[in-house]
Amino acid sequence: MVVHVGLLPLSSSCLPSLPRLPRLSSTKHRTFAMAVVSEDPVREWILSEGNATQITRISPVGGGCINRASHYDTDAGSFFVKTNRSIGPSMFEGEALGLGAMFETGTIRVPKPFKFGPLPTGGSYIIMEFIEFGSRRSNQSVLGRKLAEMHKAGKSEKGFGFEVNNTVGSTPQINTWSSDWIQFYGEHRLGYQLQLALDQYGDGTIYEKGQRLVKSMGPLFDNVVIEPCLLHGDLWSGNISSDKNGEPVILDPACYYGHSEAEFGMSWCAGFGGSFYSSYFEVMPKQPGFEKRKDLYLLYHYLNHYNLFGSGYRSSAMSIIDDYLRMLKA
């Protein structure tokens, strides 16, 4: 989503020169632990499991419109903390699980999540690794290759979906497991957004035409083998950066396991160039009908922007729907 939370400098995963990071707290059932509420759970964790004895500075970090972000400097290193005073821990649970899943692939750099939980006065927080960003944009070729490596490494035996529902921007994203990608994308991605447009704006036209597309889109996937791949889910330029060594970093995910091509749904504001796609397809070969399906994946995000920000995005969504209805003679 274009207006999103911007993580800033954070520190990472697989680079041997980095110091060993504190381990994420765990419970019996999940890698990520939701903290028991204390007076200041962020400070408490940093001064215990974060291995710090002193917090030397807390600095606000700009760039986000949904959460408040802060950089904690300590004698054990730096941490990045996001808080939200009105939304409970479920939002940050989805982010923590997504970051953790991407981190575990050992491919592209992401901030490692350490802890999430409720705040005592209401709302929630998440603590993660602080990555220091570089001054230049990530190399497009390296970004394409590493993203493809993540898609190749991140697989699910449960099918399409994710461990929890999460959000794309502030819109709920339903991730109920399914063995059928066309059904999953039609119901939980396009169908959900179309229903929102109907409920929010009374837009019966886009709802009716969109549902016709959902029912008719099967032939776009003829002769394609679709495996569930771990997706970032909201990959636009604001969620892509590079560390001080120039290695690409991706942030603020809306993760789920889906068709790899769906990752390009925000390409209209991601700035992907030819070298990005060339490097990506060297690792994940382009599938038959890719060009015909490309706009189908843009549609989800145009619909989401319509629902979040209003009518300025309606015409783009409607144009894609009408083009497909003509193409499919639906």
XYZ file of C-alpha atoms in Angstrom:
330
model
C 0.000 0.000 0.000
C 1.402 3.384 -0.936
C 0.680 5.176 2.337
C 2.253 2.832 4.835
C 4.428 2.496 7.846
C 8.052 3.190 7.033
C 10.530 1.175 9.043
C 13.841 2.901 9.088
C 17.388 1.797 9.762
C 17.427 -1.650 11.320
C 20.334 -4.552 11.430
C 20.151 -8.081 9.920
C 20.102 -11.628 9.415
C 22.653 -13.367 7.345
C 25.673 -11.089 7.191
C 28.603 -12.672 9.019
C 30.079 -9.342 10.092
C 27.069 -8.491 12.242
C 27.035 -9.182 15.983
C 24.845 -12.003 17.240
C 21.312 -10.737 17.757
C 19.148 -11.500 20.777
C 16.766 -14.391 20.226
C 13.064 -13.826 19.840
C 11.047 -14.909 22.845
C 8.980 -18.007 22.199
C 6.038 -19.937 23.534
C 5.048 -23.561 23.166
C 2.947 -22.870 20.087
C 4.576 -19.939 18.297
C 8.004 -18.674 17.450
C 6.857 -15.173 18.349
C 5.767 -14.478 21.899
C 3.141 -11.978 22.842
C 4.363 -10.216 25.960
C 2.559 -10.194 29.278
C 1.470 -6.621 29.912
C 3.813 -4.650 32.166
C 4.163 -0.945 32.894
C 6.705 -0.517 30.072
C 7.003 -3.822 28.206
C 9.359 -2.390 25.553
C 11.866 -1.166 28.116
C 11.480 -4.360 30.141
C 12.309 -6.596 27.176
C 15.262 -4.501 25.998
C 16.796 -4.544 29.495
C 16.329 -8.287 29.922
C 16.080 -10.481 26.835
C 17.557 -7.706 24.681
C 20.776 -8.021 26.748
C 21.028 -4.274 27.402
C 21.804 -2.717 30.768
C 21.143 0.869 29.678
C 18.960 2.668 27.132
C 21.024 5.656 26.075
C 18.629 7.392 23.696
C 15.152 7.075 22.218
C 14.642 8.907 18.909
C 11.432 9.260 16.899
C 11.527 7.915 13.358
C 9.348 9.537 10.710
C 7.729 8.076 7.625
C 4.741 6.180 8.982
C 1.068 7.167 9.071
C -0.390 4.189 10.922
C 2.063 3.598 13.776
C 4.555 5.581 15.827
C 8.146 4.456 15.245
C 11.195 4.882 17.494
C 14.887 4.043 17.432
C 16.217 2.773 20.777
C 19.971 3.115 21.290
C 21.387 0.876 24.032
C 24.705 -0.430 25.263
C 23.818 -3.726 23.549
C 23.040 -2.234 20.151
C 20.018 -0.616 18.528
C 16.384 -1.667 18.287
C 13.475 -0.462 16.165
C 10.122 -0.177 17.938
C 6.670 0.502 16.517
C 3.666 1.264 18.696
C -0.010 1.772 17.989
C -2.251 3.237 20.693
C -5.555 2.030 19.252
C -4.974 -1.372 17.600
C -4.383 -4.567 19.568
C -1.483 -7.006 19.118
C -3.033 -8.953 16.227
C -1.719 -6.468 13.648
C 1.854 -6.740 14.926
C 1.487 -10.507 15.294
C 0.881 -10.690 11.544
C 3.899 -8.481 10.891
C 6.133 -10.481 13.243
C 5.142 -13.804 11.709
C 5.664 -12.419 8.208
C 9.070 -10.924 8.974
C 10.076 -14.135 10.723
C 9.034 -16.309 7.793
C 11.001 -14.153 5.338
C 13.988 -14.001 7.685
C 14.054 -17.795 7.991
C 14.505 -18.232 4.228
C 18.016 -16.754 4.568
C 17.631 -14.960 1.233
C 16.734 -11.268 1.157
C 17.456 -9.050 4.142
C 14.562 -8.167 6.461
C 14.529 -6.827 10.019
C 14.418 -9.697 12.479
C 11.404 -9.478 14.815
C 12.002 -9.991 18.535
C 8.795 -9.298 20.461
C 5.247 -8.014 20.104
C 2.504 -7.535 22.642
C -0.095 -5.268 24.264
C 0.588 -1.897 25.849
C -0.746 -1.367 29.378
C -2.785 1.698 28.387
C -4.208 0.023 25.269
C -2.751 -0.640 21.850
C 0.307 -2.687 21.040
C 3.987 -2.710 20.141
C 6.591 -4.645 18.176
C 10.347 -4.702 18.733
C 12.647 -5.627 15.897
C 16.167 -5.321 14.597
C 17.364 -1.856 13.622
C 18.900 -1.753 10.146
C 20.989 1.230 9.207
C 19.971 2.240 5.714
C 22.447 3.320 3.063
C 22.231 6.484 1.019
C 21.659 4.760 -2.308
C 18.794 2.703 -3.626
C 19.189 -1.069 -3.761
C 20.585 -2.617 -6.935
C 17.610 -3.681 -9.086
C 19.320 -6.799 -10.369
C 20.250 -7.986 -6.875
C 16.758 -7.173 -5.596
C 15.152 -9.252 -8.359
C 17.427 -12.226 -7.736
C 17.044 -12.198 -3.961
C 13.275 -11.801 -4.146
C 13.103 -14.796 -6.501
C 15.307 -16.777 -4.118
C 12.888 -15.993 -1.305
C 9.955 -17.175 -3.429
C 11.820 -20.355 -4.279
C 12.813 -21.076 -0.675
C 9.600 -20.074 1.082
C 7.135 -22.904 0.522
C 4.064 -24.122 2.387
C 2.609 -27.608 2.655
C -0.681 -26.113 3.848
C -1.498 -24.486 0.528
C -2.328 -20.845 -0.120
C -2.837 -18.535 2.863
C -0.969 -17.784 6.064
C -0.864 -18.661 9.756
C -2.942 -15.612 10.692
C -4.978 -12.929 9.007
C -3.052 -9.691 8.627
C -3.431 -6.276 7.006
C -2.468 -4.676 3.710
C -2.150 -1.069 4.767
C -4.994 -0.875 7.257
C -7.297 -3.188 5.300
C -7.839 -6.675 6.760
C -6.318 -9.413 4.616
C -7.957 -12.813 5.014
C -5.521 -15.724 4.825
C -7.672 -18.802 5.394
C -5.802 -21.798 3.943
C -6.908 -23.129 0.559
C -5.556 -25.755 -1.818
C -6.928 -23.852 -4.839
C -5.169 -20.618 -5.825
C -7.901 -19.401 -8.193
C -10.501 -19.879 -5.455
C -8.269 -18.234 -2.844
C -7.460 -15.185 -4.981
C -11.036 -14.823 -6.168
C -12.594 -15.032 -2.711
C -10.033 -13.656 -0.243
C -8.365 -11.035 -2.437
C -10.601 -9.733 -5.242
C -13.907 -10.803 -3.699
C -13.113 -9.269 -0.315
C -12.187 -5.915 -1.871
C -15.241 -5.910 -4.130
C -17.498 -6.498 -1.108
C -15.786 -3.616 0.706
C -16.476 -1.322 -2.254
C -20.128 -2.360 -2.225
C -20.475 -1.917 1.546
C -18.508 1.327 1.735
C -19.586 3.152 -1.415
C -22.644 1.239 -2.578
C -20.711 0.609 -5.788
C -22.873 -2.052 -7.357
C -21.313 -1.614 -10.791
C -17.755 -2.472 -9.809
C -19.049 -5.257 -7.537
C -21.178 -6.908 -10.228
C -18.565 -6.646 -12.981
C -15.797 -7.700 -10.614
C -17.718 -10.802 -9.571
C -18.212 -11.702 -13.224
C -14.451 -11.509 -13.646
C -13.853 -13.677 -10.560
C -16.173 -16.341 -11.961
C -14.567 -16.186 -15.417
C -10.827 -15.827 -14.740
C -9.950 -19.538 -14.731
C -8.680 -19.646 -18.369
C -5.993 -17.065 -17.496
C -4.277 -19.849 -15.541
C -4.382 -22.557 -18.221
C -1.155 -24.598 -18.452
C 0.299 -22.978 -15.322
C 1.581 -24.921 -12.323
C 1.086 -22.736 -9.265
C 2.995 -23.528 -6.090
C 2.465 -21.606 -2.847
C 5.402 -19.174 -2.460
C 6.109 -16.888 0.466
C 5.177 -13.369 -0.656
C 6.000 -10.024 0.922
C 2.528 -9.006 -0.191
C 2.872 -5.199 -0.315
C 6.043 -4.585 -2.262
C 6.178 -0.938 -3.360
C 9.036 1.557 -3.298
C 8.295 2.720 0.257
C 8.836 -0.819 1.538
C 12.109 -1.367 -0.321
C 15.439 0.035 0.788
C 19.093 -0.961 1.108
C 21.461 -1.325 4.017
C 24.727 0.588 4.319
C 26.463 -2.117 2.245
C 23.994 -1.650 -0.609
C 22.164 -4.942 0.003
C 18.393 -4.754 -0.596
C 16.099 -4.695 2.427
C 12.331 -5.217 2.345
C 10.015 -3.984 5.092
C 6.443 -3.738 6.368
C 5.098 -6.957 4.844
C 1.588 -8.279 4.329
C 2.854 -11.849 3.968
C 1.025 -14.908 2.731
C 1.758 -17.939 0.551
C 0.494 -17.349 -2.956
C 1.296 -17.372 -6.663
C 4.715 -15.783 -7.146
C 3.359 -13.404 -9.807
C 1.058 -11.784 -7.245
C 4.173 -10.183 -5.734
C 4.213 -7.734 -8.649
C 0.747 -6.366 -7.825
C 2.225 -3.093 -6.552
C 4.658 -2.742 -9.467
C 2.807 0.391 -10.605
C 4.569 2.244 -7.798
C 7.576 0.016 -7.103
C 9.896 1.191 -9.881
C 10.919 -2.284 -11.019
C 13.107 -2.029 -14.130
C 14.275 -4.431 -16.802
C 17.263 -5.658 -14.788
C 14.960 -6.513 -11.878
C 12.730 -8.739 -13.999
C 15.634 -10.308 -15.908
C 17.343 -11.355 -12.698
C 14.083 -12.515 -11.133
C 13.153 -14.752 -14.071
C 16.620 -16.315 -14.166
C 15.776 -17.861 -10.786
C 11.979 -18.184 -11.171
C 11.289 -18.717 -14.896
C 8.436 -16.775 -16.430
C 5.286 -18.897 -16.757
C 2.997 -19.165 -19.793
C 0.451 -16.344 -19.884
C 2.366 -14.071 -17.493
C 1.547 -10.916 -19.475
C -2.160 -11.753 -19.568
C -2.316 -12.233 -15.786
C -0.227 -9.225 -14.795
C -3.108 -6.757 -14.541
C -5.186 -9.263 -12.561
C -2.673 -8.899 -9.740
C -2.581 -5.114 -10.064
C -6.353 -5.117 -9.632
C -6.234 -6.280 -6.010
C -4.109 -3.328 -4.979
C -6.042 -0.788 -7.063
C -9.228 -1.995 -5.372
C -7.549 -1.709 -1.986
C -6.484 1.869 -2.725
C -10.015 2.662 -3.891
C -11.381 1.347 -0.602
C -8.768 3.171 1.478
C -8.414 6.484 -0.336
C -11.486 6.967 -2.476
C -12.591 7.446 -6.046
C -9.226 8.484 -7.504
C -8.352 4.815 -7.904
C -11.735 3.592 -9.137
C -11.145 4.235 -12.825
C -7.922 2.189 -12.854
C -9.682 -0.755 -11.206
C -12.728 -0.456 -13.464
C -10.575 -0.279 -16.599
C -8.779 -3.519 -15.680
C -12.068 -5.287 -14.968
C -13.640 -4.136 -18.251
C -10.565 -5.168 -20.243
C -10.644 -8.670 -18.787
C -14.384 -9.045 -19.322
C -13.831 -8.231 -23.003
C -10.832 -10.544 -23.262
C -12.673 -13.439 -21.582
C -15.993 -12.627 -23.315
C -17.641 -12.749 -19.897
